[in-house]
Amino acid sequence: MTIDLRSDTVTRPTKEMLQAMFNAEVGDDVFNEDPSVIQLEQKAAALFGKQAGLFCPSGTMTNQLAIKVHTQPGDELICDAHSHIYNYEGGGISRNSGVQARLLQGDRGRITTEQIEQNINGDYDWLTRTSLVCIENTVNKAGGSYYTTEQVKPIAALCKEKHLKLHLDGARIFNALVETKETALDTGALFDSISICLSKGLGAPSGSVLLGDASFIKQARRLRKVFGGGMRQIGYIAAAGVYALDHHINRLKEDHRRAKEIETVLKKTSYIESILPVDTNIVIFTLNNKLSTETFEKKLAEKNIRASPFGKQTIRFVTHLDFNDAMLEELISVLALGF
Ligand SMILES: *Cc1c(COP(=O)(O)O)cnc(C)c1O
């Protein structure tokens, strides 16, 4: 048995998901004729109370499309320094949209209305035009911390007042919602656009959906083709997404419980320097200087356990659909042994 905690993207489709994929009705999605894609887009849009959705190969594409539609070259967007759009999308903000990023230092990746307000440029010839605010929920690089709807409300109000667009990188928005017990509808009402990933905790093999109003999605759809994301009979994959939205949201709580148990065990060990609070399914911790990440990883590998190095002396575990209680017990026994 291999215990792979590198990411929640490593899951494989369940038997039932594969069956749903096998049974999918498909058509040419570039002609907008794939019934399974249309079903997924409508389902996701309805969930968040948005007019329309657009199925894309990845969350990078949904985020990058949103940035491109919401901005003009030479604009500036505001986001936290931990943001996926800034750190892990190959410099796409500047490459694809000719936009620069104003990076804020939030509280574990969460930025406040005051911080944003202080960083909106005034209307002077020599200043860059601020046009977009992007927030991430949950925040991957900050250890899965989340915003509540109440925390986002004033940000949304500020963006409206200042005529800025507000985009949500909601790769793990359902992880946030199962914790806050808030609804996708309440989230949807606050943002101009939302990207959700089906390939993370929801366990689909790939794909993300971009949500927004009809004219936004129409523009994004045109750009999706330009970016090479028109995928033809892709309903087989969309069907996995439909299945995931129907069956894999509530179970995210189990991933959070297991992550919390890992946190408890790690806190008792002697080789940990620090650990970020575990709020959802991500565990980020720093080893003390007696144990290198290489040795730690190697020892884990001997027990068929895989983790992600996440900077100097830092390791990330992500719990997911293919990490069960038996694996948790095995992991805990290895972690408790010491190194
Ligand atoms: C995974 C992820 C994405 C999208 O990644 P893809 O691999 O391109 O699907 C976007 N934002 C966050 C926070 C993520 O964790």
Coordinates of C-alpha atoms and ligand atoms in Angstrom, one line a residue:
M1 CA 0.0 0.0 0.0
T2 CA 1.3 3.4 -1.0
I3 CA 0.3 6.4 1.0
D4 CA 0.5 9.4 -1.3
L5 CA 0.0 12.7 0.6
R6 CA 1.8 14.9 -2.0
S7 CA -1.5 16.5 -3.1
D8 CA -5.2 16.0 -3.2
T9 CA -4.8 15.8 -7.0
V10 CA -3.4 12.2 -6.8
T11 CA -6.8 10.5 -6.4
R12 CA -8.1 8.1 -9.0
P13 CA -11.7 7.9 -10.0
T14 CA -13.8 5.5 -7.9
K15 CA -15.7 2.6 -9.6
E16 CA -18.9 4.6 -9.4
M17 CA -17.3 7.6 -11.0
L18 CA -15.8 5.5 -13.7
Q19 CA -19.3 4.0 -14.4
A20 CA -20.7 7.6 -14.7
M21 CA -18.0 8.4 -17.1
F22 CA -18.6 5.2 -19.1
N23 CA -22.3 6.1 -19.3
A24 CA -21.8 9.7 -20.4
E25 CA -23.5 11.1 -23.4
V26 CA -21.1 13.2 -25.4
G27 CA -21.0 15.6 -28.4
D28 CA -18.6 18.3 -29.7
D29 CA -18.2 20.8 -26.9
V30 CA -16.5 23.4 -29.2
F31 CA -19.9 23.4 -31.0
N32 CA -21.5 23.6 -27.5
E33 CA -23.1 20.2 -28.2
D34 CA -21.8 18.0 -25.4
P35 CA -24.8 17.3 -23.1
S36 CA -22.5 16.1 -20.2
V37 CA -20.5 19.3 -20.3
I38 CA -23.6 21.4 -20.5
Q39 CA -25.0 19.5 -17.5
L40 CA -21.9 20.1 -15.5
E41 CA -21.7 23.8 -16.4
Q42 CA -25.3 24.4 -15.5
K43 CA -25.1 22.4 -12.3
A44 CA -22.0 24.2 -11.0
A45 CA -23.5 27.6 -12.0
A46 CA -26.8 26.8 -10.3
L47 CA -25.0 25.7 -7.1
F48 CA -23.3 29.2 -6.8
G49 CA -26.3 31.1 -8.2
K50 CA -24.3 32.2 -11.3
Q51 CA -25.8 32.6 -14.8
A52 CA -23.3 30.4 -16.6
G53 CA -20.3 28.1 -16.4
L54 CA -17.3 27.1 -18.5
F55 CA -15.6 23.7 -18.3
C56 CA -11.8 23.9 -18.6
P57 CA -8.9 21.5 -18.5
S58 CA -7.4 23.0 -15.4
G59 CA -7.8 25.5 -12.6
T60 CA -4.8 27.4 -14.0
M61 CA -6.9 28.0 -17.1
T62 CA -10.0 29.1 -15.3
N63 CA -8.0 31.5 -13.2
Q64 CA -6.1 32.9 -16.1
L65 CA -9.2 33.3 -18.3
A66 CA -10.8 35.3 -15.5
I67 CA -7.8 37.5 -15.1
K68 CA -7.7 38.1 -18.8
V69 CA -11.4 39.0 -19.1
H70 CA -11.4 41.3 -16.1
T71 CA -8.3 43.3 -17.0
Q72 CA -6.6 45.3 -19.7
P73 CA -2.8 45.1 -20.4
G74 CA -1.0 47.4 -18.1
D75 CA -3.5 47.0 -15.2
E76 CA -2.7 45.8 -11.7
L77 CA -4.5 43.1 -9.7
I78 CA -4.4 42.8 -5.9
C79 CA -3.8 39.4 -4.2
D80 CA -2.1 37.8 -1.2
A81 CA 1.6 36.9 -1.6
H82 CA 0.7 33.2 -1.1
S83 CA -1.7 33.2 -4.1
H84 CA -1.7 30.3 -6.5
I85 CA -2.3 32.7 -9.4
Y86 CA 0.9 34.5 -8.5
N87 CA 3.2 31.6 -7.4
Y88 CA 2.1 28.5 -9.3
E89 CA 0.7 29.6 -12.7
G90 CA 4.0 30.1 -14.6
G91 CA 3.8 33.9 -14.5
G92 CA 0.5 33.8 -16.4
I93 CA -0.7 37.1 -14.9
S94 CA 2.0 38.9 -16.9
R95 CA 2.4 36.5 -19.8
N96 CA -1.3 36.1 -20.6
S97 CA -2.8 39.4 -19.6
G98 CA 0.1 41.8 -19.4
V99 CA -0.9 42.6 -15.9
Q100 CA 1.2 43.1 -12.7
A101 CA 0.4 41.9 -9.3
R102 CA 0.3 43.9 -6.0
L103 CA 1.1 41.4 -3.4
L104 CA -0.3 41.8 0.1
Q105 CA 0.8 40.1 3.3
G106 CA -2.4 38.7 4.7
D107 CA -3.1 36.6 7.8
R108 CA -2.2 33.1 6.5
G109 CA -3.1 34.1 3.0
R110 CA -6.3 36.0 3.9
I111 CA -6.3 39.7 3.1
T112 CA -8.6 42.3 4.6
T113 CA -10.7 45.1 3.3
E114 CA -8.4 47.7 4.9
Q115 CA -5.3 46.2 3.2
I116 CA -7.0 46.2 -0.2
E117 CA -8.3 49.7 0.2
Q118 CA -4.8 51.0 1.0
N119 CA -3.5 49.4 -2.2
I120 CA -6.0 50.6 -4.7
N121 CA -4.2 53.1 -6.9
G122 CA -5.6 56.6 -7.3
D123 CA -6.6 57.9 -10.7
Y124 CA -3.3 59.6 -11.7
D125 CA -1.6 59.3 -15.1
W126 CA 1.5 57.8 -13.6
L127 CA -0.1 55.1 -11.5
T128 CA -1.1 51.7 -12.7
R129 CA -4.8 51.2 -13.0
T130 CA -6.1 48.7 -10.3
S131 CA -8.9 46.7 -11.8
L132 CA -9.1 43.3 -10.1
V133 CA -8.9 41.7 -6.6
C134 CA -8.3 38.0 -6.4
I135 CA -8.8 35.9 -3.3
E136 CA -8.1 32.2 -2.7
N137 CA -10.3 30.0 -0.5
T138 CA -9.0 27.9 1.0
V139 CA -5.4 29.2 0.8
N140 CA -3.2 26.3 -0.4
K141 CA 0.3 27.7 0.3
A142 CA -0.9 29.1 3.7
G143 CA -1.9 25.6 4.9
G144 CA -5.6 25.4 4.0
S145 CA -6.8 28.5 5.9
Y146 CA -10.2 29.7 4.9
Y147 CA -12.4 32.9 4.7
T148 CA -15.9 33.0 6.1
T149 CA -18.6 34.7 4.1
E150 CA -18.7 37.4 6.7
Q151 CA -15.0 38.1 6.1
V152 CA -15.6 38.4 2.3
K153 CA -18.7 40.6 2.4
P154 CA -16.9 43.8 3.2
I155 CA -14.2 43.0 0.5
A156 CA -17.0 42.5 -2.0
A157 CA -18.7 45.8 -1.0
L158 CA -15.4 47.7 -1.3
C159 CA -14.8 46.2 -4.8
K160 CA -18.3 47.3 -5.9
E161 CA -17.8 50.8 -4.5
K162 CA -14.4 51.2 -6.2
H163 CA -15.5 49.5 -9.5
L164 CA -13.1 46.6 -9.1
K165 CA -13.8 43.1 -10.2
L166 CA -13.6 40.3 -7.6
H167 CA -12.4 36.8 -8.5
L168 CA -12.4 33.8 -6.3
D169 CA -9.8 31.1 -6.8
G170 CA -12.0 28.5 -5.3
A171 CA -9.9 25.4 -6.1
R172 CA -10.9 24.2 -2.6
I173 CA -13.9 26.3 -1.9
F174 CA -15.9 23.2 -0.9
N175 CA -13.3 22.4 1.8
A176 CA -14.0 25.9 3.2
L177 CA -17.8 25.5 2.9
V178 CA -18.0 22.2 4.8
E179 CA -16.1 23.8 7.6
T180 CA -18.1 27.1 7.8
K181 CA -21.4 25.3 7.0
E182 CA -22.1 28.2 4.7
T183 CA -23.7 27.8 1.3
A184 CA -22.2 28.0 -2.2
L185 CA -25.1 30.4 -3.0
D186 CA -23.9 32.9 -0.4
T187 CA -20.4 32.6 -1.8
G188 CA -21.6 33.1 -5.4
A189 CA -23.4 36.3 -4.6
L190 CA -20.1 38.0 -3.5
F191 CA -17.9 37.4 -6.6
D192 CA -17.9 38.5 -10.2
S193 CA -16.2 35.2 -11.1
I194 CA -15.4 31.9 -9.4
S195 CA -13.1 29.1 -10.3
I196 CA -13.8 25.7 -8.8
C197 CA -11.6 22.6 -9.2
L198 CA -13.0 19.1 -9.6
S199 CA -9.6 17.5 -9.6
K200 CA -8.6 18.2 -6.0
G201 CA -10.6 16.9 -3.0
L202 CA -13.6 16.2 -5.2
G203 CA -11.7 13.4 -6.8
A204 CA -12.4 13.8 -10.5
P205 CA -9.5 13.0 -12.9
S206 CA -9.2 16.5 -14.2
G207 CA -11.1 19.7 -14.9
S208 CA -12.2 23.0 -13.4
V209 CA -15.3 25.2 -14.0
L210 CA -15.3 28.9 -14.3
L211 CA -18.5 30.7 -13.2
G212 CA -19.9 34.1 -13.8
D213 CA -22.5 36.1 -15.6
A214 CA -23.5 35.2 -19.2
S215 CA -21.4 38.0 -20.9
F216 CA -18.3 37.2 -18.8
I217 CA -18.6 33.5 -19.7
K218 CA -19.1 34.3 -23.4
Q219 CA -15.8 36.2 -23.4
A220 CA -14.0 33.5 -21.4
R221 CA -15.3 30.9 -23.8
R222 CA -13.8 32.7 -26.8
L223 CA -10.5 33.0 -24.9
R224 CA -10.6 29.3 -23.9
K225 CA -10.4 28.5 -27.6
V226 CA -7.6 30.9 -28.1
F227 CA -5.7 29.3 -25.2
G228 CA -6.2 25.9 -26.8
G229 CA -8.8 24.6 -24.3
G230 CA -11.6 23.6 -26.7
M231 CA -11.8 19.9 -25.9
R232 CA -14.5 18.3 -28.2
Q233 CA -16.1 15.1 -26.7
I234 CA -14.9 15.9 -23.2
G235 CA -18.2 14.9 -21.6
Y236 CA -16.6 11.7 -20.4
I237 CA -14.5 13.9 -18.1
A238 CA -17.3 16.3 -17.3
A239 CA -19.5 13.3 -16.2
A240 CA -16.8 12.6 -13.5
G241 CA -17.3 16.2 -12.4
V242 CA -21.0 15.9 -12.2
Y243 CA -20.6 12.7 -10.1
A244 CA -18.1 14.5 -7.9
L245 CA -20.4 17.4 -7.2
D246 CA -23.2 15.0 -6.4
H247 CA -21.2 12.6 -4.1
H248 CA -17.9 13.9 -3.0
I249 CA -18.6 17.3 -1.2
N250 CA -19.8 16.2 2.2
R251 CA -17.1 13.6 2.6
L252 CA -14.4 16.3 2.6
K253 CA -15.1 16.5 6.4
E254 CA -13.3 13.1 6.7
D255 CA -10.2 14.6 5.0
H256 CA -10.3 17.4 7.5
R257 CA -10.6 15.0 10.5
R258 CA -7.7 13.0 9.3
A259 CA -5.5 16.1 8.7
K260 CA -6.4 17.2 12.3
E261 CA -5.3 13.8 13.7
I262 CA -2.0 14.1 11.8
E263 CA -1.5 17.6 13.3
T264 CA -2.1 16.2 16.8
V265 CA 0.5 13.5 16.3
L266 CA 3.1 15.8 14.8
K267 CA 2.8 18.3 17.6
K268 CA 3.9 15.6 20.1
T269 CA 7.0 14.6 18.2
S270 CA 10.5 16.0 18.9
Y271 CA 11.6 16.7 15.3
I272 CA 9.0 19.4 14.5
E273 CA 10.0 23.1 14.8
S274 CA 6.5 24.4 14.0
I275 CA 3.3 23.6 12.3
L276 CA 0.6 25.8 10.7
P277 CA -2.8 25.5 12.3
V278 CA -4.7 22.7 10.4
D279 CA -8.1 24.2 9.4
T280 CA -9.0 21.9 6.4
N281 CA -7.1 19.1 4.5
I282 CA -3.6 20.6 4.4
V283 CA -0.8 20.0 6.9
I284 CA 2.3 22.2 6.6
F285 CA 5.1 21.8 9.1
T286 CA 8.7 22.7 9.5
L287 CA 11.3 20.2 10.7
N288 CA 13.8 21.3 13.3
N289 CA 17.5 21.5 12.3
K290 CA 18.3 18.0 13.5
L291 CA 16.3 16.5 10.7
S292 CA 16.6 17.4 7.0
T293 CA 13.7 17.2 4.6
E294 CA 15.8 14.8 2.5
T295 CA 16.2 12.3 5.4
F296 CA 12.6 12.7 6.5
E297 CA 11.4 12.1 2.9
K298 CA 13.7 9.1 2.5
K299 CA 12.5 7.5 5.7
L300 CA 8.9 8.0 4.7
A301 CA 9.6 6.6 1.3
E302 CA 11.0 3.4 2.9
K303 CA 7.5 3.0 4.3
N304 CA 5.9 3.8 1.0
I305 CA 4.7 7.2 2.2
R306 CA 5.0 10.2 -0.1
A307 CA 5.0 13.9 0.9
S308 CA 5.7 17.2 -0.8
P309 CA 8.8 19.2 0.1
F310 CA 7.4 22.8 0.5
G311 CA 10.4 25.0 1.0
K312 CA 13.5 24.7 3.2
Q313 CA 12.8 22.3 6.1
T314 CA 9.1 22.4 5.3
I315 CA 6.9 19.5 4.3
R316 CA 3.3 19.4 3.2
F317 CA 0.8 16.6 3.6
V318 CA -2.6 16.8 1.9
T319 CA -5.4 14.4 2.8
H320 CA -7.9 13.2 0.2
L321 CA -10.4 10.7 -1.1
D322 CA -7.8 7.9 -1.5
F323 CA -6.4 8.3 2.0
N324 CA -8.4 6.2 4.4
D325 CA -8.3 5.4 8.1
A326 CA -6.1 2.3 7.7
M327 CA -3.5 4.5 5.9
L328 CA -3.9 7.2 8.6
E329 CA -3.1 4.6 11.3
E330 CA 0.0 3.4 9.3
L331 CA 1.1 7.0 8.8
I332 CA 0.6 7.9 12.5
S333 CA 2.6 4.9 13.6
V334 CA 5.5 5.9 11.3
L335 CA 5.4 9.5 12.4
A336 CA 5.3 8.6 16.1
L337 CA 8.3 6.4 15.8
G338 CA 10.6 9.3 15.3
F339 CA 13.5 9.6 12.8
Ligands
LIG1 C1 -4.6 23.3 -7.8 C2 -4.9 24.7 -7.7 C3 -5.3 25.5 -8.8 C4 -5.4 25.0 -10.2 O1 -4.4 24.1 -10.5 P1 -4.4 23.2 -11.8 O2 -3.4 22.1 -11.5 O3 -4.1 24.0 -13.0 O4 -5.8 22.6 -12.0 C5 -5.6 26.8 -8.6 N1 -5.6 27.4 -7.4 C6 -5.2 26.7 -6.3 C7 -5.3 27.3 -4.9 C8 -4.9 25.3 -6.4 O5 -4.6 24.6 -5.3

